[in-house]
PDB file of C-alpha atoms in Angstrom:
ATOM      1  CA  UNK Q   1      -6.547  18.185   8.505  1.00 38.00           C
ATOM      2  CA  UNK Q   2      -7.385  20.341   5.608  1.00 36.00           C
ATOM      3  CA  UNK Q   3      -5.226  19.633   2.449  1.00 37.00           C
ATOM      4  CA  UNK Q   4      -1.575  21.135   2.350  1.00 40.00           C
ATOM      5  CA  UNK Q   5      -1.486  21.450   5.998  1.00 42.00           C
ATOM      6  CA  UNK Q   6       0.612  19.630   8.735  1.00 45.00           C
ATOM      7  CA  UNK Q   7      -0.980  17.649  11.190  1.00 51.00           C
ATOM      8  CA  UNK Q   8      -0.032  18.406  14.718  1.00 50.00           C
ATOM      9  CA  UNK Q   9      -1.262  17.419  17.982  1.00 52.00           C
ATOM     10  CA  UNK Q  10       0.338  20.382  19.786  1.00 62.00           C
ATOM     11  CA  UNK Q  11       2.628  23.588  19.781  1.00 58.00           C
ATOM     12  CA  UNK Q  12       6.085  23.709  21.917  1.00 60.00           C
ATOM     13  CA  UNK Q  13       4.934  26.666  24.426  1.00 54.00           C
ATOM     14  CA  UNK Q  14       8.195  28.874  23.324  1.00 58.00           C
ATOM     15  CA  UNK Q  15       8.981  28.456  20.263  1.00 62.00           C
ATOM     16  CA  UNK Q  16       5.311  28.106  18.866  1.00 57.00           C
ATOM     17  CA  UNK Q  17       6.528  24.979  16.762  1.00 61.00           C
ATOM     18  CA  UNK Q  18       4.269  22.473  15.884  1.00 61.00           C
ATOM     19  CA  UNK Q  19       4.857  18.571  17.438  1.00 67.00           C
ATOM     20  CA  UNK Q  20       2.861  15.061  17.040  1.00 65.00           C
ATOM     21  CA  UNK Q  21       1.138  13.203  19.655  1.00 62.00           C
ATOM     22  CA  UNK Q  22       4.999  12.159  20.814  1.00 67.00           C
ATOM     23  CA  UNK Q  23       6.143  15.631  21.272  1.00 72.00           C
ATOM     24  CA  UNK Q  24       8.305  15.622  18.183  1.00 70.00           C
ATOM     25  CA  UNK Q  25       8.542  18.775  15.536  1.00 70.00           C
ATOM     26  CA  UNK Q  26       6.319  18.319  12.463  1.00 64.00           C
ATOM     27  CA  UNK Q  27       8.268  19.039   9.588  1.00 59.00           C
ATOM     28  CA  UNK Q  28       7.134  21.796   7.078  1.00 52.00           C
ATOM     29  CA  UNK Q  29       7.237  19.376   4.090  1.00 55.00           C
ATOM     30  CA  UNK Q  30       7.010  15.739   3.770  1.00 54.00           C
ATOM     31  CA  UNK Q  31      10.265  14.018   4.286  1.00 63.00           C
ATOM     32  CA  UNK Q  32      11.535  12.595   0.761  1.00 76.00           C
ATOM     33  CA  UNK Q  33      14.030   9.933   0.727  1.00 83.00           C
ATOM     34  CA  UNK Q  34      16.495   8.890  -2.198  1.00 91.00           C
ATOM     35  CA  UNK Q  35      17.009   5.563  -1.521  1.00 96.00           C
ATOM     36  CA  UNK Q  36      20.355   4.120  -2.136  1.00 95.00           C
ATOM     37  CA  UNK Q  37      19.800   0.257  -2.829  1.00 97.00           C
ATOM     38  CA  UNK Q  38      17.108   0.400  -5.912  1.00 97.00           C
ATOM     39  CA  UNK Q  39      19.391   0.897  -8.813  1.00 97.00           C
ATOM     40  CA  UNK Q  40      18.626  -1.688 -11.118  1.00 97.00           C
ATOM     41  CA  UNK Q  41      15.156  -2.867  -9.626  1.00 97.00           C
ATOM     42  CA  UNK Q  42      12.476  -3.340 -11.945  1.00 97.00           C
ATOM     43  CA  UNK Q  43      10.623  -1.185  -9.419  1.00 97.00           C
ATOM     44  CA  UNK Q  44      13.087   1.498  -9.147  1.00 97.00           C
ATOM     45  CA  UNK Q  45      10.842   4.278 -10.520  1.00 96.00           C
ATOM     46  CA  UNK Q  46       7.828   3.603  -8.404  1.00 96.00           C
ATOM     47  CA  UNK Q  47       9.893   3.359  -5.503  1.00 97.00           C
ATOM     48  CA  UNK Q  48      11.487   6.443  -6.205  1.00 95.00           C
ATOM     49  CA  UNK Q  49       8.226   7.898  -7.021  1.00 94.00           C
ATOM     50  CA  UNK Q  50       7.082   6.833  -2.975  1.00 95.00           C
ATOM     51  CA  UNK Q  51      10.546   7.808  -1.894  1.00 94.00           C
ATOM     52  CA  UNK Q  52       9.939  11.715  -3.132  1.00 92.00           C
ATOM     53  CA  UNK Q  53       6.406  12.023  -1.363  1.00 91.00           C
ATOM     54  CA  UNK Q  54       7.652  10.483   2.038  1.00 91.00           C
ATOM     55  CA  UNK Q  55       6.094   6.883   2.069  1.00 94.00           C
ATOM     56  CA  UNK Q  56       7.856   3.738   2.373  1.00 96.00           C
ATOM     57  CA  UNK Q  57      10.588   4.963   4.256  1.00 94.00           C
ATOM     58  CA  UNK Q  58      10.863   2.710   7.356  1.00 93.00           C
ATOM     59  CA  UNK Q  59      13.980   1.805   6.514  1.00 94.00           C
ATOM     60  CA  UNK Q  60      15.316   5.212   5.736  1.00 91.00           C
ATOM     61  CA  UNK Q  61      17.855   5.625   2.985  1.00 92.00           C
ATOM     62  CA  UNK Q  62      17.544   2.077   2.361  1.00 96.00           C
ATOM     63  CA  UNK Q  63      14.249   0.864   0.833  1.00 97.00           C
ATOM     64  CA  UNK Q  64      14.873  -2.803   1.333  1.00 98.00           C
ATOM     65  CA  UNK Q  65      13.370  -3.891  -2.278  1.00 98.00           C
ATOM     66  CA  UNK Q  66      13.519  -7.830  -1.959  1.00 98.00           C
ATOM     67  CA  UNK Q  67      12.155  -7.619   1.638  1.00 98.00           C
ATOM     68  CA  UNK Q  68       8.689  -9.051   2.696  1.00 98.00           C
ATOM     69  CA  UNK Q  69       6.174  -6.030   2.920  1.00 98.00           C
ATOM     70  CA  UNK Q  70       4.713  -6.053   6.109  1.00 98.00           C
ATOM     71  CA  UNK Q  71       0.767  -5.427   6.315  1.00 98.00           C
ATOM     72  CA  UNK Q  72       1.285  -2.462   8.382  1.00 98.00           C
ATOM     73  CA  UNK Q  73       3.618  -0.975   6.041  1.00 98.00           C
ATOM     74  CA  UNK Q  74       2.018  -1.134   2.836  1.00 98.00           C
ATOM     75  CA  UNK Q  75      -1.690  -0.001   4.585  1.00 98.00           C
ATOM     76  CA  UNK Q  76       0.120   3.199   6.007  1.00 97.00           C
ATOM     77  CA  UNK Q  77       1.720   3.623   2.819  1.00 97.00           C
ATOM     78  CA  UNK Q  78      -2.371   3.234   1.176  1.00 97.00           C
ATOM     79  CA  UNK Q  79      -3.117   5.854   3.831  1.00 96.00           C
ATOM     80  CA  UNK Q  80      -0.737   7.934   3.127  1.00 93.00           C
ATOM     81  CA  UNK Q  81      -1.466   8.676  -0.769  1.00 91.00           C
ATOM     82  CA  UNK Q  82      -5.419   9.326   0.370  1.00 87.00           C
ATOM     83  CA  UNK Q  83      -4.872  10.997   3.553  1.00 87.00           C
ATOM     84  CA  UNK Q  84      -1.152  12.265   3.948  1.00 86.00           C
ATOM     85  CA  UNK Q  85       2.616  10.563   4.739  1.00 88.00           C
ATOM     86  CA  UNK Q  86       2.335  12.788   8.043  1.00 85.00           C
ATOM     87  CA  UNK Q  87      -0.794  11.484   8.745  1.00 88.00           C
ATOM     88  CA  UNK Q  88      -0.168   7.827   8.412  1.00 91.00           C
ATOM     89  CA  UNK Q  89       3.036   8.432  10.008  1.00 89.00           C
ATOM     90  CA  UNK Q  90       1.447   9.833  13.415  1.00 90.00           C
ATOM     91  CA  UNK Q  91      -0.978   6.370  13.559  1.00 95.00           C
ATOM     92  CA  UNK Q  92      -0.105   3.467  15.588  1.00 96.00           C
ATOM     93  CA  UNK Q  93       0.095  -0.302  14.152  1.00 97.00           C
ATOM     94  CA  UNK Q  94      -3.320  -0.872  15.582  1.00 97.00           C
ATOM     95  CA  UNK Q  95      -4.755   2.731  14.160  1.00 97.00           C
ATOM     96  CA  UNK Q  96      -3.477   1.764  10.542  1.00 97.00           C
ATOM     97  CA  UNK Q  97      -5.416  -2.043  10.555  1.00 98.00           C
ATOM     98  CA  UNK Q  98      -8.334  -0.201  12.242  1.00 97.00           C
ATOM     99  CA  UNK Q  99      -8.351   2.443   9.237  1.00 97.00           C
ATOM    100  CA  UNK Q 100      -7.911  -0.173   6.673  1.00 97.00           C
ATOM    101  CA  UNK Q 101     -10.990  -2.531   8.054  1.00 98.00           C
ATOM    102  CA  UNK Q 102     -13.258   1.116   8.034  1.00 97.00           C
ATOM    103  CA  UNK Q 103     -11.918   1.968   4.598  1.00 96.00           C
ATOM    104  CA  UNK Q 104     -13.209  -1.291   3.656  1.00 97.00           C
ATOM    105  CA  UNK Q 105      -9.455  -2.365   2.235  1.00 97.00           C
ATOM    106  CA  UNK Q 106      -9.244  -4.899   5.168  1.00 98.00           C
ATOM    107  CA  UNK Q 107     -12.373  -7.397   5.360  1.00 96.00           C
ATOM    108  CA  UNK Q 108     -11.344  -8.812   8.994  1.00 96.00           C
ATOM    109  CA  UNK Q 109      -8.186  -8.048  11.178  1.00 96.00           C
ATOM    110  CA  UNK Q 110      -4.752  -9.233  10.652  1.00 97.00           C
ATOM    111  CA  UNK Q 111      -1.978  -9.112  12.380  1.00 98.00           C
ATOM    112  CA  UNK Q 112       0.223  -5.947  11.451  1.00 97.00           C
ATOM    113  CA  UNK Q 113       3.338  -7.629  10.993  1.00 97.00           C
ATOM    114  CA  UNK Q 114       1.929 -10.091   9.162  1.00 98.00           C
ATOM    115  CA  UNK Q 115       3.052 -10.793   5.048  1.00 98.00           C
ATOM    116  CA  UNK Q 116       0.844 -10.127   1.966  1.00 98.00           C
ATOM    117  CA  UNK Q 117       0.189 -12.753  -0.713  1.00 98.00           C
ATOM    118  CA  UNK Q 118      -0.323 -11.460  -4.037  1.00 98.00           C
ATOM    119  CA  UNK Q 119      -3.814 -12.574  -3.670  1.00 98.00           C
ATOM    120  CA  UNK Q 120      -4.473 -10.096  -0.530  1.00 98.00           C
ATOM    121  CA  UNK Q 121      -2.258  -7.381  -2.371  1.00 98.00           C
ATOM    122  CA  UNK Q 122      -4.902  -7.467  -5.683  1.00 98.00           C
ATOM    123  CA  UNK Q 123      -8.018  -7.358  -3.182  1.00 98.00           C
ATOM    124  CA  UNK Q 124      -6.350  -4.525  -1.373  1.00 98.00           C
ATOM    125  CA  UNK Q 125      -5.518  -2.328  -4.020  1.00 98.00           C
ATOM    126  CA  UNK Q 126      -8.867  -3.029  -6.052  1.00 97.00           C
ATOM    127  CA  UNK Q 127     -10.992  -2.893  -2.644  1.00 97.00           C
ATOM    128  CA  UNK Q 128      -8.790   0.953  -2.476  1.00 96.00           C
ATOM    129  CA  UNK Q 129     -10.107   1.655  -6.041  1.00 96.00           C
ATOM    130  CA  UNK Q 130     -14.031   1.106  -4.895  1.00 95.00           C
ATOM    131  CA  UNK Q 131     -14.435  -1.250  -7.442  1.00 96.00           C
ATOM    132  CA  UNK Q 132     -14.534  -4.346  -4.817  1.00 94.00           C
ATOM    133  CA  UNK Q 133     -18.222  -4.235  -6.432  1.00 95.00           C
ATOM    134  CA  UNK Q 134     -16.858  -5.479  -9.491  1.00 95.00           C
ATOM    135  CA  UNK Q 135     -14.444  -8.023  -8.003  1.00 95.00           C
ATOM    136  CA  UNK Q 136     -17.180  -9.882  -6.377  1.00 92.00           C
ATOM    137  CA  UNK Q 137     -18.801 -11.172  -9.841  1.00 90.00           C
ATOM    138  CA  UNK Q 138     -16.213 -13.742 -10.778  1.00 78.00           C
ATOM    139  CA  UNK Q 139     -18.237 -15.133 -13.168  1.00 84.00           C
ATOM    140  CA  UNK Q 140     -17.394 -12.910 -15.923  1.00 90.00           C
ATOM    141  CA  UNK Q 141     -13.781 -12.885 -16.408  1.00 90.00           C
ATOM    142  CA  UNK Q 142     -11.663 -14.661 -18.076  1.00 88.00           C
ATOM    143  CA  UNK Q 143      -7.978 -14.690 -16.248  1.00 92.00           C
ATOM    144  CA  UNK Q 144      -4.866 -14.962 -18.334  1.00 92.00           C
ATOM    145  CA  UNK Q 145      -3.160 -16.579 -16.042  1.00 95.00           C
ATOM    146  CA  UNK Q 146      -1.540 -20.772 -16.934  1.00 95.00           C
ATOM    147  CA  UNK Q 147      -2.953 -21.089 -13.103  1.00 96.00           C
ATOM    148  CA  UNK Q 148      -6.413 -19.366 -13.596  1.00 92.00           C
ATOM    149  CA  UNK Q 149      -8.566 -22.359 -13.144  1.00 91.00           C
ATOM    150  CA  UNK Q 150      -7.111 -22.834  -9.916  1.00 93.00           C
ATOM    151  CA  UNK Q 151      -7.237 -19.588  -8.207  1.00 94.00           C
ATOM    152  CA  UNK Q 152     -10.083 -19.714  -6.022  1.00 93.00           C
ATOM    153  CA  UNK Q 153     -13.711 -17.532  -6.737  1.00 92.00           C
ATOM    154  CA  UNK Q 154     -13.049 -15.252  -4.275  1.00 93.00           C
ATOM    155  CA  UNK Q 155      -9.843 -13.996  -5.718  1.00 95.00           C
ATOM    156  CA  UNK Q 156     -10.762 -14.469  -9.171  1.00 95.00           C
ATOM    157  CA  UNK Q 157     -12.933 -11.236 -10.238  1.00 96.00           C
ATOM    158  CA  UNK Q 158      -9.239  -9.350  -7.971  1.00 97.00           C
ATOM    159  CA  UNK Q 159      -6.583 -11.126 -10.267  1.00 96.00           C
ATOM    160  CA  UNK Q 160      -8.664 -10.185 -13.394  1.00 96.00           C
ATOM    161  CA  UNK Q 161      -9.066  -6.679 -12.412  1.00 96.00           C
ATOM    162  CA  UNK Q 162      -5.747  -6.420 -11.349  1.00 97.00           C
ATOM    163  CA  UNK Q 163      -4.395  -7.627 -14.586  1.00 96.00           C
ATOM    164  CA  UNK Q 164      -6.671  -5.512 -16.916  1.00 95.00           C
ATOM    165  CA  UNK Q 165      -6.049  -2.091 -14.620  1.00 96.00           C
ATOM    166  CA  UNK Q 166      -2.089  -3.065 -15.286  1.00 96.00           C
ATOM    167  CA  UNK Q 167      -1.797  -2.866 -11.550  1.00 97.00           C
ATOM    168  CA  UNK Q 168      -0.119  -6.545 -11.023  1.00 97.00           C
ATOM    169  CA  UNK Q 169       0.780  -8.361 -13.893  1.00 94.00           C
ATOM    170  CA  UNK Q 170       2.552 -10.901 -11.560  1.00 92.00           C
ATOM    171  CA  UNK Q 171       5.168 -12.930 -13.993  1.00 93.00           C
ATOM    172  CA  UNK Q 172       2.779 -12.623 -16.964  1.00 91.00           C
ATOM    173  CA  UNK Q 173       2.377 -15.683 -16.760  1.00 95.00           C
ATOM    174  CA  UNK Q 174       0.948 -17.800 -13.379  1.00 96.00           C
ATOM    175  CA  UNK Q 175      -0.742 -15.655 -11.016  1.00 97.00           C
ATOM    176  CA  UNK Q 176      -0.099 -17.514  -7.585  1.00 97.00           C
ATOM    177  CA  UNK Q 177      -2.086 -16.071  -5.130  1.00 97.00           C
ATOM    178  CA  UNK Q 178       0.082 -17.361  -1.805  1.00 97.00           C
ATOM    179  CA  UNK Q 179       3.081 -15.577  -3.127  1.00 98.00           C
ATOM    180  CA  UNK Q 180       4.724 -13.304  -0.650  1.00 98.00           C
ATOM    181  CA  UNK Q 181       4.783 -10.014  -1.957  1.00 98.00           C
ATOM    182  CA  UNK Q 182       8.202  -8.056  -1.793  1.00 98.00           C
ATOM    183  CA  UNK Q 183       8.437  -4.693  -1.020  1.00 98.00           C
ATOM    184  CA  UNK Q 184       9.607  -3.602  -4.499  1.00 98.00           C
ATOM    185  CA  UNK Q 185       6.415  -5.453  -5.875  1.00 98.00           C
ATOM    186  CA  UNK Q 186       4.022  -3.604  -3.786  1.00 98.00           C
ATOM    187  CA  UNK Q 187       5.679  -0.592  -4.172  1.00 98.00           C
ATOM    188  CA  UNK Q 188       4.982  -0.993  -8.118  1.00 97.00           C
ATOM    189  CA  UNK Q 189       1.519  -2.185  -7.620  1.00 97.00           C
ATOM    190  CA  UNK Q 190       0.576   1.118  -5.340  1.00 96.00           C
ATOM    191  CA  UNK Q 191       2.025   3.516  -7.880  1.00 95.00           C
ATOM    192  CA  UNK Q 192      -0.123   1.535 -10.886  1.00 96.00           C
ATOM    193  CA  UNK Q 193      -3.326   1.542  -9.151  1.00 95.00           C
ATOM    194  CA  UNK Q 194      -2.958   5.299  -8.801  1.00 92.00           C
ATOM    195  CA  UNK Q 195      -2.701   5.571 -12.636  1.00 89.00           C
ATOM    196  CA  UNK Q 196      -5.918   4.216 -12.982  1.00 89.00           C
ATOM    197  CA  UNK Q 197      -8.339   6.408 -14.332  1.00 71.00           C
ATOM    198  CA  UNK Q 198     -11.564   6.770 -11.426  1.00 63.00           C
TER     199      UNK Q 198
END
């Protein structure tokens, strides 16, 4: 779909509307949200930032801030800033992991439903940046982190990268890698990594 059109699967025959693959109109604009239980989250402006350009909103007026992110959710969120919230909204659970593993953001399948540890969040949004060539090299950073010794190799060149971008700063002070990401903390991490200069 070229940029700053809708995508539609079909028109209704009398009316000439366009409608998604489930027969449902295709609004004009993205749907933007205000969401009424962020005031007061550290988060609140990124997730009023996603809010405004349609994403997130699975919950509708609610965002559900201290909530679990769910795989699913935060990939069709990721394809919705490259590719459109009508887009990403039109694509099944299986369509978002399959557009994730070609994207190269996902590495293997998961399970849609599934959580996100901090240490999958910083490979996803530094794998989103292209610079997954970078990550791979832990060998030359030095992590910040009190727990930086222990985070494994493989997630070591992500946290670095993550903390030097400013895209997940965790508590500033342990990293954690099996932490279960909220949906107010990936909501801030997606907003940062689209700050970073490409």
């Amino acid at each position: 779909v070229p940029d700053g059109q809708m995508a539609f699967r079909m028109l209704e025959a009398f009316s000439g509307d366009r409608l998604d693959y489930r027969g449902q109109p295709v609004s004009a604009a993205p749907a933007t949200h205000v969401f009424q239980d962020v005031s007061g989250n550290f988060a609140e402006k990124e997730i009023t930032l996603l809010g405004k350009a349609g994403l997130l909103i699975e919950y509708g007026d609610n965002f559900h801030p201290s909530e679990p992110i769910q795989l699913v959710d935060l990939l069709r969120a990721m394809v919705g800033i490259y590719q459109g919230p009508e887009t990403s909204r039109m694509m099944s659970e299986e369509d978002v992991i399959r557009r994730a593993l070609a994207q190269g953001w996902l590495k293997e399948s998961m399970p849609p439903r599934s959580t996100v540890s901090r240490g999958l969040l910083s490979q996803l949004m530094i794998r989103s940046l292209g610079l997954d060539y970078l990550a791979v090299i832990p060998e030359i950073y030095q992590l910040p982190y009190r727990d930086g010794v222990q985070i494994n190799e493989e997630l070591r060149g992500y946290a670095a990268l993550s903390w030097g971008l400013g895209i997940i700063r965790a508590d500033g002070v342990s990293f954690v890698p099996q932490h279960t990401i909220t949906r107010a903390e990936a909501a801030a991490a997606l907003v940062h990594s689209l700050g970073v200069k490409r």
